[in-house]
Every structure is written in structure tokens, then in C-alpha cells.
Tab-separated table of C-alpha atoms in Angstrom:
chain	number	residue	atom	x	y	z
A	1	MET	CA	0.000	0.000	0.000
A	2	LYS	CA	1.056	3.610	-0.403
A	3	ASN	CA	0.960	6.538	2.022
A	4	ASN	CA	-0.223	10.051	1.214
A	5	GLN	CA	3.076	10.929	-0.391
A	6	GLY	CA	2.746	7.898	-2.764
A	7	SER	CA	5.630	5.810	-1.312
A	8	THR	CA	5.258	2.048	-0.777
A	9	ILE	CA	4.759	0.746	2.746
A	10	THR	CA	6.149	-2.789	3.412
A	11	THR	CA	4.417	-4.918	6.000
A	12	PHE	CA	7.215	-7.478	6.388
A	13	GLN	CA	10.254	-6.711	8.489
A	14	LEU	CA	13.656	-8.021	7.329
A	15	PRO	CA	16.104	-8.251	10.232
A	16	SER	CA	19.687	-7.811	9.102
A	17	SER	CA	20.765	-10.796	11.264
A	18	ASP	CA	18.437	-13.247	9.483
A	19	PRO	CA	20.704	-15.969	7.979
A	20	GLU	CA	18.192	-16.747	5.232
A	21	ALA	CA	17.809	-14.582	2.156
A	22	GLY	CA	14.605	-12.528	2.224
A	23	LEU	CA	12.919	-10.693	-0.649
A	24	ILE	CA	9.703	-8.615	-0.375
A	25	LEU	CA	7.636	-8.697	-3.559
A	26	ASP	CA	4.384	-7.048	-4.576
A	27	SER	CA	1.537	-8.859	-6.308
A	28	ASP	CA	3.121	-8.160	-9.706
A	29	GLY	CA	6.442	-9.664	-8.659
A	30	GLN	CA	8.253	-6.351	-8.319
A	31	LEU	CA	11.032	-6.231	-5.739
A	32	LEU	CA	10.164	-3.993	-2.756
A	33	GLY	CA	13.063	-4.843	-0.466
A	34	LEU	CA	15.726	-7.396	0.497
A	35	ASN	CA	17.928	-8.187	3.478
A	36	GLN	CA	21.710	-8.524	3.826
A	37	ALA	CA	21.640	-12.327	3.424
A	38	ALA	CA	19.979	-11.881	-0.003
A	39	LYS	CA	22.648	-9.368	-1.030
A	40	ASP	CA	25.389	-11.795	0.083
A	41	LEU	CA	23.744	-14.603	-1.878
A	42	CYS	CA	23.704	-12.446	-4.994
A	43	ALA	CA	27.421	-11.803	-4.566
A	44	GLU	CA	28.188	-15.497	-3.995
A	45	THR	CA	26.271	-16.623	-7.078
A	46	GLY	CA	27.369	-13.725	-9.293
A	47	THR	CA	23.789	-12.508	-9.762
A	48	ASP	CA	23.285	-8.764	-10.402
A	49	ASN	CA	19.487	-8.921	-10.080
A	50	PRO	CA	18.030	-10.499	-6.883
A	51	ILE	CA	14.876	-11.514	-8.837
A	52	ARG	CA	17.051	-14.057	-10.707
A	53	LEU	CA	17.539	-15.916	-7.441
A	54	LEU	CA	13.868	-16.917	-7.502
A	55	PRO	CA	12.357	-19.902	-9.329
A	56	VAL	CA	11.486	-19.177	-12.952
A	57	ASN	CA	7.752	-19.539	-12.180
A	58	PHE	CA	7.817	-17.160	-9.208
A	59	SER	CA	5.001	-15.001	-10.728
A	60	ALA	CA	2.613	-17.967	-10.768
A	61	LEU	CA	3.679	-18.853	-7.223
A	62	ILE	CA	2.928	-15.297	-6.026
A	63	ASN	CA	-0.509	-15.423	-7.623
A	64	ALA	CA	-1.220	-18.828	-6.053
A	65	CYS	CA	-0.195	-17.600	-2.594
A	66	LEU	CA	-2.436	-14.545	-2.726
A	67	THR	CA	-5.356	-16.372	-4.328
A	68	GLN	CA	-5.290	-19.369	-1.979
A	69	GLY	CA	-4.162	-17.451	1.072
A	70	ARG	CA	-1.469	-19.943	2.035
A	71	ALA	CA	2.327	-20.271	2.062
A	72	ILE	CA	4.075	-22.417	-0.543
A	73	GLU	CA	7.227	-24.219	0.661
A	74	GLY	CA	10.158	-26.133	-0.775
A	75	VAL	CA	10.303	-24.638	-4.265
A	76	GLU	CA	13.786	-25.104	-5.751
A	77	SER	CA	15.735	-22.805	-7.994
A	78	ARG	CA	19.120	-23.691	-9.518
A	79	LEU	CA	21.851	-21.176	-10.247
A	80	HIS	CA	24.916	-22.678	-11.822
A	81	SER	CA	26.305	-24.957	-9.046
A	82	ALA	CA	23.978	-23.699	-6.296
A	83	THR	CA	20.537	-24.966	-5.365
A	84	LEU	CA	18.167	-22.741	-3.369
A	85	SER	CA	14.951	-23.698	-1.586
A	86	TRP	CA	12.265	-20.972	-1.359
A	87	THR	CA	9.201	-20.408	0.772
A	88	PHE	CA	6.589	-17.864	-0.398
A	89	ILE	CA	4.570	-16.283	2.478
A	90	PRO	CA	1.613	-14.003	1.569
A	91	ASP	CA	0.254	-10.977	3.462
A	92	GLN	CA	-3.365	-10.479	2.351
A	93	ASP	CA	-3.721	-6.981	3.799
A	94	SER	CA	-0.778	-5.487	1.946
A	95	ARG	CA	-0.979	-7.922	-1.004
A	96	GLN	CA	2.755	-8.486	-0.582
A	97	ILE	CA	4.864	-11.663	-0.555
A	98	LEU	CA	7.865	-12.542	1.579
A	99	ALA	CA	10.139	-14.943	-0.303
A	100	ARG	CA	12.631	-16.628	2.034
A	101	GLY	CA	15.378	-18.722	0.487
A	102	ARG	CA	18.258	-20.857	1.791
A	103	ASP	CA	21.178	-22.626	0.129
A	104	VAL	CA	20.446	-26.380	0.127
A	105	THR	CA	23.254	-27.403	-2.240
A	106	ASP	CA	25.022	-29.553	0.401
A	107	ASN	CA	21.742	-31.069	1.580
A	108	ILE	CA	20.744	-32.011	-1.965
A	109	ARG	CA	24.194	-33.503	-2.620
A	110	LYS	CA	24.061	-35.558	0.575
A	111	LEU	CA	20.530	-36.685	-0.223
A	112	ASP	CA	21.605	-37.737	-3.716
A	113	GLU	CA	24.553	-39.662	-2.276
A	114	ALA	CA	22.318	-41.335	0.284
A	115	THR	CA	19.845	-42.252	-2.420
A	116	ARG	CA	22.600	-43.719	-4.591
A	117	SER	CA	24.032	-45.613	-1.609
A	118	SER	CA	20.617	-46.954	-0.715
A	119	ARG	CA	20.023	-48.002	-4.308
A	120	LEU	CA	23.459	-49.675	-4.452
A	121	TYR	CA	22.862	-51.418	-1.109
A	122	ARG	CA	19.540	-52.789	-2.323
A	123	LEU	CA	21.116	-53.859	-5.605
A	124	ILE	CA	23.853	-55.745	-3.756
A	125	THR	CA	21.720	-57.350	-1.069
A	126	GLU	CA	18.944	-58.412	-3.436
A	127	ASN	CA	21.261	-59.888	-6.068
A	128	THR	CA	24.299	-61.226	-4.218
A	129	THR	CA	24.719	-65.002	-4.257
A	130	ASP	CA	26.061	-64.945	-0.682
A	131	LEU	CA	23.762	-64.774	2.313
A	132	ILE	CA	24.175	-61.586	4.359
A	133	SER	CA	22.448	-61.799	7.721
A	134	ARG	CA	22.190	-59.966	11.048
A	135	HIS	CA	22.060	-61.813	14.349
A	136	ALA	CA	21.327	-61.074	17.993
A	137	PRO	CA	24.064	-61.976	20.530
A	138	ASP	CA	22.391	-65.352	21.136
A	139	GLY	CA	22.517	-66.108	17.382
A	140	ARG	CA	18.873	-65.526	16.491
A	141	PHE	CA	18.255	-64.054	13.043
A	142	ILE	CA	17.353	-60.375	12.939
A	143	ASP	CA	17.301	-60.040	9.169
A	144	ALA	CA	18.665	-61.728	6.039
A	145	THR	CA	19.000	-61.110	2.314
A	146	PRO	CA	16.856	-62.944	-0.275
A	147	ALA	CA	19.744	-65.372	-0.961
A	148	SER	CA	18.515	-67.221	2.139
A	149	TRP	CA	15.895	-68.989	0.023
A	150	ARG	CA	18.435	-70.522	-2.347
A	151	LEU	CA	21.080	-71.300	0.272
A	152	LEU	CA	18.919	-72.396	3.212
A	153	GLY	CA	15.401	-72.919	1.909
A	154	TYR	CA	13.934	-70.085	4.042
A	155	TRP	CA	12.657	-66.663	2.987
A	156	PRO	CA	14.041	-63.722	5.022
A	157	GLU	CA	10.741	-63.155	6.830
A	158	GLU	CA	10.739	-66.827	7.895
A	159	LEU	CA	14.187	-66.527	9.422
A	160	ARG	CA	13.496	-63.572	11.695
A	161	GLY	CA	13.660	-64.741	15.303
A	162	LYS	CA	14.836	-68.266	14.461
A	163	PRO	CA	17.885	-69.597	16.366
A	164	LEU	CA	20.901	-70.574	14.308
A	165	GLU	CA	20.810	-74.143	15.604
A	166	GLU	CA	17.372	-74.619	14.050
A	167	VAL	CA	18.462	-73.359	10.622
A	168	PHE	CA	22.093	-74.532	10.389
A	169	ARG	CA	21.383	-78.137	11.270
A	170	SER	CA	24.723	-79.833	11.848
A	171	ASN	CA	26.211	-82.326	14.301
A	172	ALA	CA	29.280	-80.143	14.866
A	173	PHE	CA	27.450	-76.808	14.898
A	174	SER	CA	27.177	-76.332	18.681
A	175	ALA	CA	30.913	-76.634	19.271
A	176	GLU	CA	31.760	-74.489	16.238
A	177	MET	CA	29.217	-71.858	17.283
A	178	GLU	CA	30.575	-71.644	20.828
A	179	GLU	CA	34.093	-71.087	19.504
A	180	ALA	CA	32.807	-68.447	17.052
A	181	ARG	CA	30.991	-66.605	19.872
A	182	ASN	CA	34.182	-66.525	21.944
A	183	ARG	CA	36.202	-65.167	19.023
A	184	LEU	CA	33.571	-62.524	18.255
A	185	ARG	CA	33.681	-61.429	21.879
A	186	ASP	CA	37.488	-61.388	22.109
A	187	GLU	CA	38.611	-60.470	18.580
A	188	GLY	CA	35.490	-59.072	16.921
A	189	TYR	CA	35.813	-61.420	13.939
A	190	ALA	CA	35.263	-65.134	13.400
A	191	THR	CA	35.162	-67.591	10.511
A	192	MET	CA	34.099	-71.202	10.310
A	193	THR	CA	33.634	-73.885	7.675
A	194	ILE	CA	30.861	-76.342	8.424
A	195	GLU	CA	28.616	-78.908	6.779
A	196	ILE	CA	24.910	-78.138	7.233
A	197	THR	CA	21.609	-79.703	6.259
A	198	HIS	CA	19.472	-77.666	3.830
A	199	ARG	CA	15.761	-77.402	4.498
A	200	ASP	CA	15.196	-79.893	1.671
A	201	GLY	CA	17.450	-82.425	3.426
A	202	SER	CA	20.508	-82.080	1.180
A	203	LYS	CA	23.974	-81.692	2.690
A	204	ARG	CA	25.890	-78.513	1.939
A	205	TRP	CA	29.183	-76.954	2.996
A	206	PHE	CA	29.172	-73.335	4.165
A	207	GLU	CA	31.983	-70.876	4.788
A	208	ILE	CA	30.748	-68.257	7.275
A	209	ALA	CA	32.521	-65.011	8.186
A	210	SER	CA	31.066	-62.911	11.028
A	211	ARG	CA	31.906	-59.510	12.484
A	212	ALA	CA	30.749	-58.142	15.835
A	213	ILE	CA	28.862	-54.855	16.235
A	214	ARG	CA	29.632	-53.386	19.662
A	215	GLU	CA	27.864	-50.932	21.965
A	216	THR	CA	29.720	-47.617	21.866
A	217	TYR	CA	30.419	-47.129	25.553
A	218	THR	CA	30.551	-50.621	27.094
A	219	GLY	CA	32.030	-52.472	24.100
A	220	ALA	CA	29.549	-55.323	24.536
A	221	VAL	CA	28.545	-57.279	21.418
A	222	ILE	CA	25.002	-56.227	20.587
A	223	GLU	CA	24.776	-57.699	17.100
A	224	ALA	CA	26.721	-59.785	14.585
A	225	VAL	CA	26.756	-59.455	10.801
A	226	SER	CA	27.555	-62.640	8.864
A	227	VAL	CA	28.312	-63.473	5.252
A	228	SER	CA	27.656	-67.129	4.407
A	229	ARG	CA	28.911	-68.702	1.191
A	230	ASP	CA	27.989	-72.094	-0.251
A	231	ILE	CA	31.312	-73.846	-0.987
A	232	THR	CA	29.852	-77.297	-1.644
A	233	ALA	CA	31.176	-77.374	-5.216
A	234	ARG	CA	34.662	-76.402	-4.064
A	235	VAL	CA	34.703	-79.036	-1.306
A	236	LYS	CA	33.575	-81.725	-3.758
A	237	SER	CA	36.224	-80.613	-6.232
A	238	GLU	CA	38.921	-80.820	-3.550
A	239	GLU	CA	37.653	-84.250	-2.557
A	240	ASN	CA	37.785	-85.398	-6.191
A	241	ASN	CA	41.325	-84.007	-6.537
A	242	ARG	CA	42.377	-85.839	-3.381
A	243	ARG	CA	40.946	-89.093	-4.680
A	244	LEU	CA	42.633	-88.532	-8.033
A	245	ALA	CA	45.948	-87.953	-6.273
A	246	GLU	CA	45.465	-91.177	-4.303
A	247	GLU	CA	44.673	-93.065	-7.499
A	248	LEU	CA	47.779	-91.635	-9.161
A	249	ALA	CA	49.939	-92.513	-6.167
A	250	HIS	CA	48.531	-96.057	-6.132
A	251	THR	CA	49.225	-96.438	-9.840
A	252	ALA	CA	52.764	-95.218	-9.290
A	253	ARG	CA	53.239	-97.792	-6.530
A	254	LEU	CA	52.022	-100.542	-8.852
A	255	ALA	CA	54.494	-99.398	-11.509
A	256	THR	CA	57.285	-99.259	-8.930
A	257	LEU	CA	56.407	-102.765	-7.751
A	258	GLY	CA	56.736	-104.060	-11.296
A	259	GLU	CA	60.114	-102.421	-11.671
A	260	LEU	CA	61.279	-103.878	-8.344
A	261	ALA	CA	59.937	-107.362	-9.048
A	262	SER	CA	63.443	-108.889	-9.191
A	263	SER	CA	64.387	-107.385	-5.866
A	264	ILE	CA	61.152	-108.565	-4.234
A	265	ALA	CA	61.528	-112.075	-5.701
A	266	HIS	CA	65.080	-112.236	-4.372
A	267	GLU	CA	63.994	-111.140	-0.900
A	268	MET	CA	61.222	-113.774	-0.877
A	269	ASN	CA	63.430	-116.525	-2.339
A	270	GLN	CA	66.067	-116.190	0.364
A	271	PRO	CA	63.839	-117.082	3.346
A	272	LEU	CA	61.884	-119.652	1.303
A	273	ALA	CA	65.081	-121.382	0.187
A	274	SER	CA	66.334	-121.371	3.761
A	275	ILE	CA	63.046	-122.870	4.965
A	276	VAL	CA	63.320	-125.691	2.406
A	277	ASN	CA	66.962	-126.410	3.336
A	278	PHE	CA	66.321	-126.482	7.073
A	279	ALA	CA	63.164	-128.591	6.610
A	280	SER	CA	65.081	-131.153	4.515
A	281	ALA	CA	67.928	-131.296	7.027
A	282	SER	CA	65.495	-131.662	9.917
A	283	GLN	CA	63.816	-134.574	8.171
A	284	ARG	CA	67.165	-136.330	7.756
A	285	TYR	CA	68.119	-135.758	11.378
A	286	LEU	CA	64.696	-136.928	12.514
A	287	LYS	CA	65.003	-140.255	10.633
A	288	LEU	CA	68.264	-140.985	12.472
A	289	ALA	CA	67.037	-139.750	15.840
A	290	LEU	CA	66.552	-143.276	17.236
A	291	GLU	CA	70.194	-144.113	16.524
A	292	TYR	CA	71.534	-140.672	17.317
A	293	PRO	CA	69.378	-138.949	19.995
A	294	GLU	CA	71.546	-135.867	19.796
A	295	ASN	CA	69.952	-135.244	16.369
A	296	LEU	CA	66.804	-134.067	18.154
A	297	GLU	CA	68.651	-130.929	19.241
A	298	ARG	CA	69.573	-130.291	15.595
A	299	VAL	CA	65.939	-130.807	14.584
A	300	ASP	CA	64.860	-128.299	17.263
A	301	ASP	CA	67.463	-125.807	15.992
A	302	GLY	CA	66.252	-126.330	12.407
A	303	LEU	CA	62.627	-125.720	13.383
A	304	GLN	CA	63.622	-122.488	15.135
A	305	ARG	CA	65.431	-121.341	12.007
A	306	ILE	CA	62.418	-122.279	9.857
A	307	THR	CA	60.207	-120.155	12.134
A	308	HIS	CA	62.660	-117.264	11.853
A	309	HIS	CA	62.757	-117.327	8.054
A	310	ALA	CA	58.977	-117.816	7.796
A	311	ASN	CA	58.471	-114.702	9.907
A	312	ARG	CA	60.915	-112.860	7.684
A	313	ALA	CA	58.932	-113.856	4.578
A	314	SER	CA	55.747	-112.782	6.357
A	315	GLU	CA	57.275	-109.357	7.060
A	316	VAL	CA	58.135	-108.982	3.380
A	317	ILE	CA	54.521	-109.722	2.435
A	318	LYS	CA	53.228	-107.272	5.046
A	319	ARG	CA	55.516	-104.542	3.701
A	320	LEU	CA	54.332	-105.206	0.158
A	321	ARG	CA	50.674	-105.146	1.182
A	322	ALA	CA	51.218	-101.871	3.051
A	323	PHE	CA	53.100	-100.408	0.095
A	324	LEU	CA	50.314	-101.367	-2.320
A	325	ARG	CA	47.387	-100.472	-0.119
A	326	LYS	CA	44.829	-98.098	-1.611
A	327	GLY	CA	42.789	-95.682	0.430
A	328	GLN	CA	43.056	-92.807	2.848
A	329	GLN	CA	46.508	-91.785	3.961
A	330	ARG	CA	47.434	-92.789	7.505
A	331	THR	CA	49.983	-90.639	9.271
A	332	ALA	CA	52.036	-91.961	12.159
A	333	PRO	CA	55.443	-91.342	13.753
A	334	VAL	CA	58.067	-92.748	11.355
A	335	ASN	CA	61.654	-93.486	12.345
A	336	ILE	CA	63.507	-92.080	9.356
A	337	ASN	CA	66.546	-94.336	9.787
A	338	ASP	CA	64.288	-97.415	9.805
A	339	ALA	CA	62.493	-96.160	6.686
A	340	VAL	CA	65.832	-95.726	4.897
A	341	THR	CA	66.904	-99.264	5.880
A	342	ASN	CA	63.610	-100.767	4.675
A	343	VAL	CA	63.855	-98.967	1.336
A	344	LYS	CA	67.467	-100.000	0.889
A	345	ARG	CA	66.400	-103.627	1.370
A	346	LEU	CA	63.648	-103.233	-1.253
A	347	CYS	CA	66.047	-101.695	-3.760
A	348	GLN	CA	69.033	-103.947	-2.998
A	349	TRP	CA	68.443	-106.551	-5.686
A	350	ASP	CA	67.898	-103.854	-8.323
A	351	ALA	CA	71.142	-102.192	-7.185
A	352	ASP	CA	73.049	-105.507	-7.277
A	353	LYS	CA	71.767	-106.201	-10.776
A	354	HIS	CA	73.248	-102.888	-11.978
A	355	ASN	CA	76.434	-103.301	-9.933
A	356	VAL	CA	75.579	-100.340	-7.686
A	357	VAL	CA	76.483	-100.289	-4.005
A	358	ILE	CA	74.065	-98.453	-1.708
A	359	GLN	CA	75.964	-96.907	1.191
A	360	GLU	CA	74.196	-95.809	4.368
A	361	ASN	CA	75.353	-93.027	6.642
A	362	LEU	CA	72.640	-92.626	9.266
A	363	THR	CA	72.633	-90.160	12.142
A	364	PRO	CA	72.647	-91.775	15.607
A	365	LEU	CA	70.009	-89.264	16.767
A	366	ASN	CA	67.177	-91.361	15.250
A	367	PRO	CA	64.981	-88.530	13.865
A	368	VAL	CA	61.237	-89.180	13.842
A	369	LEU	CA	58.756	-87.625	11.392
A	370	THR	CA	54.959	-87.683	11.457
A	371	ALA	CA	54.029	-88.925	7.982
A	372	ASP	CA	52.454	-91.738	6.004
A	373	PRO	CA	55.223	-94.391	6.119
A	374	VAL	CA	54.193	-95.895	2.786
A	375	LEU	CA	54.293	-92.563	0.935
A	376	LEU	CA	57.600	-91.641	2.562
A	377	GLU	CA	59.112	-94.977	1.476
A	378	GLN	CA	57.715	-94.395	-2.015
A	379	VAL	CA	59.617	-91.080	-2.172
A	380	LEU	CA	62.860	-92.700	-1.034
A	381	ILE	CA	62.467	-95.540	-3.551
A	382	ASN	CA	62.023	-92.943	-6.314
A	383	LEU	CA	65.191	-91.119	-5.244
A	384	ILE	CA	67.308	-94.278	-4.969
A	385	ARG	CA	66.106	-95.676	-8.286
A	386	ASN	CA	66.835	-92.331	-9.964
A	387	GLY	CA	70.346	-92.612	-8.560
A	388	ILE	CA	70.731	-96.180	-9.843
A	389	ASP	CA	69.606	-95.080	-13.307
A	390	ALA	CA	71.978	-92.078	-13.243
A	391	ASN	CA	74.947	-94.266	-12.260
A	392	THR	CA	74.124	-96.856	-14.923
A	393	GLU	CA	73.847	-94.251	-17.681
A	394	ALA	CA	77.128	-92.594	-16.695
A	395	ARG	CA	79.137	-95.810	-16.300
A	396	GLN	CA	81.578	-96.611	-19.125
A	397	ASP	CA	82.833	-99.932	-17.734
A	398	ASN	CA	79.843	-102.148	-16.909
A	399	ASN	CA	81.973	-104.271	-14.591
A	400	ALA	CA	83.123	-101.331	-12.510
A	401	PRO	CA	80.989	-100.856	-9.387
A	402	SER	CA	79.494	-97.471	-8.582
A	403	HIS	CA	78.083	-96.040	-5.385
A	404	ILE	CA	74.964	-94.309	-4.143
A	405	LYS	CA	75.088	-92.715	-0.738
A	406	ILE	CA	71.940	-92.228	1.327
A	407	GLU	CA	72.415	-90.351	4.568
A	408	THR	CA	70.343	-88.773	7.319
A	409	CYS	CA	71.406	-85.871	9.497
A	410	ILE	CA	70.094	-83.074	11.693
A	411	THR	CA	71.304	-79.532	10.991
A	412	PRO	CA	72.238	-76.946	13.657
A	413	ALA	CA	68.815	-75.378	12.972
A	414	GLN	CA	67.239	-78.746	13.969
A	415	GLU	CA	66.089	-79.518	10.435
A	416	THR	CA	66.070	-83.191	9.464
A	417	LEU	CA	67.716	-83.982	6.107
A	418	ILE	CA	67.649	-87.097	3.945
A	419	LYS	CA	70.274	-86.941	1.176
A	420	VAL	CA	70.612	-89.302	-1.781
A	421	THR	CA	73.795	-88.735	-3.809
A	422	ASP	CA	74.622	-90.507	-7.099
A	423	HIS	CA	77.718	-90.544	-9.316
A	424	GLY	CA	75.902	-89.832	-12.579
A	425	THR	CA	76.501	-87.058	-15.083
A	426	GLY	CA	74.388	-84.579	-13.126
A	427	LEU	CA	72.178	-81.883	-14.664
A	428	ASP	CA	72.779	-78.432	-16.103
A	429	GLU	CA	71.029	-75.327	-14.764
A	430	GLU	CA	67.986	-75.797	-17.001
A	431	GLY	CA	67.677	-79.427	-15.958
A	432	LEU	CA	67.869	-78.494	-12.284
A	433	ARG	CA	65.233	-75.812	-12.837
A	434	HIS	CA	62.750	-78.148	-14.553
A	435	MET	CA	63.453	-81.561	-13.012
A	436	PHE	CA	60.478	-81.310	-10.591
A	437	THR	CA	58.069	-80.122	-13.300
A	438	PRO	CA	55.379	-82.739	-14.077
A	439	PHE	CA	56.079	-84.759	-17.273
A	440	TYR	CA	59.602	-83.362	-17.591
A	441	THR	CA	62.098	-86.226	-17.951
A	442	SER	CA	65.433	-87.040	-19.563
A	443	LYS	CA	64.711	-90.790	-19.635
A	444	PRO	CA	63.455	-92.241	-22.934
A	445	GLN	CA	60.879	-94.430	-21.141
A	446	GLY	CA	60.138	-92.056	-18.268
A	447	LEU	CA	56.863	-90.277	-17.539
A	448	GLY	CA	58.351	-87.406	-15.553
A	449	LEU	CA	55.962	-87.866	-12.610
A	450	GLY	CA	58.170	-89.495	-9.959
A	451	LEU	CA	60.074	-86.434	-8.753
A	452	SER	CA	57.055	-84.122	-9.122
A	453	MET	CA	54.927	-86.453	-7.016
A	454	SER	CA	57.771	-86.926	-4.523
A	455	ARG	CA	58.077	-83.170	-3.990
A	456	SER	CA	54.305	-82.870	-3.460
A	457	ILE	CA	54.399	-85.656	-0.865
A	458	ILE	CA	57.321	-84.078	1.023
A	459	GLU	CA	55.662	-80.630	0.955
A	460	GLY	CA	52.513	-82.231	2.378
A	461	TYR	CA	54.516	-82.978	5.525
A	462	GLY	CA	55.842	-79.425	5.805
A	463	GLY	CA	59.144	-80.205	4.109
A	464	PHE	CA	60.813	-79.496	0.791
A	465	LEU	CA	62.565	-81.595	-1.868
A	466	ASP	CA	65.384	-79.976	-3.803
A	467	ALA	CA	68.476	-80.946	-5.812
A	468	GLN	CA	72.006	-79.638	-6.111
A	469	PRO	CA	75.181	-80.737	-7.934
A	470	ALA	CA	77.188	-83.236	-5.897
A	471	ASP	CA	80.869	-82.799	-5.109
A	472	GLY	CA	82.908	-84.597	-7.739
A	473	GLY	CA	79.969	-84.886	-10.165
A	474	GLY	CA	76.550	-86.404	-9.945
A	475	LEU	CA	73.501	-85.086	-8.164
A	476	THR	CA	72.324	-84.832	-4.560
A	477	LEU	CA	68.593	-84.929	-3.853
A	478	ILE	CA	67.715	-83.486	-0.462
A	479	CYS	CA	64.504	-84.008	1.542
A	480	ARG	CA	64.419	-81.211	4.106
A	481	PHE	CA	61.976	-81.353	7.041
A	482	PRO	CA	61.428	-78.506	9.546
A	483	PRO	CA	62.076	-78.970	13.281
A	484	PRO	CA	59.357	-80.910	15.150
A	485	HIS	CA	58.219	-77.684	16.905
A	486	CYS	CA	57.570	-75.920	13.557
A	487	LYS	CA	54.386	-76.035	11.532
A	488	LYS	CA	53.365	-74.576	8.200
A	489	ASN	CA	51.279	-71.434	8.280
A	490	GLU	CA	48.579	-70.602	5.725
A	491	SER	CA	51.095	-69.101	3.307
A	492	GLY	CA	53.069	-72.368	3.281
A	493	ASN	CA	56.090	-71.044	5.233
A	494	PRO	CA	57.325	-72.587	8.493
A	495	ARG	CA	56.508	-70.735	11.669
A	496	GLU	CA	57.336	-71.230	15.318
A	497	THR	CA	54.463	-72.719	17.290
A	498	ASP	CA	53.518	-71.856	20.828
A	499	GLN	CA	54.914	-74.004	23.599
A	500	ASP	CA	51.486	-75.290	24.565
A	501	GLU	CA	51.009	-76.748	21.095
């Protein structure tokens, strides 16, 4: 409205301390006044006309305010990189409008980021193949992603409130769960691998990783978030690989047995021949026992010797049956010196046939290794027979004997070593680099699997199989085992174990 002098009277008051921009407009949208915050906003946005701060449809908004007699809120206007939110407040008496605006650029940006994060979270949780779930401290489900239907046979709404024991049905679950709870409490993180029963009755293997959510002030675990992955296919694949490795090892033992047939026949013939000789002699002495009673003592001595050689033949058969057995590996404490002696006996006839002398140099400390005795003997047979072949190939005079040395020792670092040294031609650098590669061989009839398999077996017991040129020519193959108080860590390197282990 205007006074008697014709000047405009504004009803709204614009305090200079108001942090929000304020513009007073008449019903035609003409600017009647503005506060300091509006002037500052014009300077910040590079706007020379305050009207340009308003939404482009501000005239229609003014008309709507005055016509409907109400304020209109939350109308956005965009200026370059800034976003403003305006509220239009009418005064019916003066037919004026107060437009109050504030910079909401940061709010809009944060809202957009939150919206994108929410959209991404929903995209992940609704489409991930792993089960993501929340649990109360006692293990009950709070929430779960839709993957629960495929992995467990339950929809998320069915799981809410259910105890873990009811869903993850497993004989070993209680013990595993108790250990996981303790680790969550102490370390804040826990993993476990367990076989469970699906709702449809099928057996599945799960790998579960959980992290604790703690109360801010007390540090108590108030919730746990878990990610569960179905690893059934991987477990079955590993099982198939293990069975394949056992089949391959059994086949290799059969092949080795065929190659050692002469040695085995010789070892069986010796006690059998002795049994026949002593039985024949005992019969002769027995026929003359009435005339010569002292012959009964000779008969008794002959029967004792027959028993001795029969037991020896029985031991040979037992060793062969153990060597050829097929099935799960059985680990036990193995006296390494005894294993070397047994293998030398098995390979002796083959060595004699090729005019090779096997020399033993065994440590008096009697080192013991936890391993499968059959597989360990298989490795040593491979190493000795490689040495016999190397000596035979390098020999120029077939009548000249050659030597293979097999020795055991314990290093100052308490490592146990088994060394097999031949007098062959040795290998060059490339041969040394590739000799443990599967199917790599310098023998015309070889498959190149013996040394590769031997290294895998030794590594399975925490050791290592390597080769180096021998002094004076030839090759030394070394089985190196860590000290008894060392184990392999997950990366495959030895580590010191705690005393209580």
C-alpha cells in the first residue's frame, strides 16, 4: 500500500541478522526490499538482479499464494552450481509476498549420495549369491537377504527370530558356534567352515565369516553381521582331486612294484630257500634220531630257524601289502633311519643287478617324522632308483661298481635332512630348474611324474625336496623337514608354534 506521499509501505520486516535470504515482492512480482543475506547470496552466485535468485515460475507462485491465502514451501531454484529452496509467504492486507530462500546445495548432494548408496545397497543385497544376515548376541536371526531362500530354503521373513541351531542343522554346529561366539567377543571377527543340512534335506558346505557390532560405551557385542557362502562345489572338487591324487599314487606304486619285481623275488626266495633247506635237514636228522638222539637238538634248531625265516617272509609280504594299499593316507610317527633301511632292502636286488652299491650313513640321533610311512618310502624308492639309473647311464665300464650314498642328518637349525647322492653325469642349470616339473624327464621311457609327485608328498609334511650338484659330479637330492616344533602357516612357510602346542 502507499501513504499520502505515494511511497510504498512494506508490512514485512527483514532483520539484518536473518541468515536466510529474504525478498519482499508485490503482487506483480516487483522487488520492494531485500535483506543482507539476499545481497550476500547475490554476490556469492554472481547474480546482479536479486529476482534471478527466484524460481522461474515465481510469478505464478505469487498469484497462487495470494489467491489461496497460504504459504508455498520447498520450491527449488538452480543457479549454476547452487541450489536454493524458497518459501513464499503471503500478506493479504498489503498484497505483498515474503520470499525466504536458503542454500540447500550440500543437503541435496548428501541426499543424492544417500539415495545412490541406498540403491546400491539394495542392488547388492537383493542380487548377491552370498547370504548376508544380522544376528542377535544369542545367534537368532534379525534379518537376512533374499539369498537365504536358495542357500537355506527359508525366505528372510521366515528366518526372523529363528535360532541358528534350528536353521544350520549340523552335528558339529554347537561346538563351532561356541568357539565363534568366543572369538567374536574377544577379537570381533570369526570364521568357520561347516557342513549343514538344507531345508530340503541335502547336505551342503558353508563358509561363514562374522563380524561383531559393539555398543559404543561398554564395548559389549550387541549384534553380529555374517556373510555365508555355499562352498559345496569347491569341497567336492577338492575331494575329487584328493581321490585322483590317491589313485595316481597307487598307480605309481604298482608301476614301482613291477620295476622292483626282481628285488622282491630275491627277498622272498632267500627265506623260502632257507626254509626248504632247514626242513630237509630236519627230516634227515629226525630219521636218524633213534640211533643218534643228539639229532633231536639239531631238529629243534632247524625248526627255530624255519620259524625265523617264515616270519621274515611274512614281514616282506606285510611290507608289500602296506606299500600297495589303496585308500586314505594314515599318518604316524616314522623313524627315518628305519624307513631308509627298509627302502634300501627293497632296492638292494635292483642295485646288485646294476652293480651299484648303496651306502648308508645314518645319524645316531634317530629322527622321527609324522608322515604316512608308505608314501615316505615311495619317495625314497624314487630317489634311490633315480640314482641307480643315473649311475648306470654314466658308467663306461659295466663291470666297474658305482656307489649311491643315502644319509640322514640333523642340521644346527634342527632340520632333518635325507640326502641321496649318485655318481651320474648330473644336470645343467635348465635341468635343475625343470626336473620337478610334471612330465619333464630325460629318460626315454620315463613319464616325468616321480620327482614331481615326490616333492608334493614331502611338501605335504611341511618339508621341501630340492636338488644340487654333488661334489665330484653327480647329483644330490635333499629331503628337508622342519624342526618338530615348527608347523606350516597358511602361506606355506614354516613358523614357530607356541609351547602349549
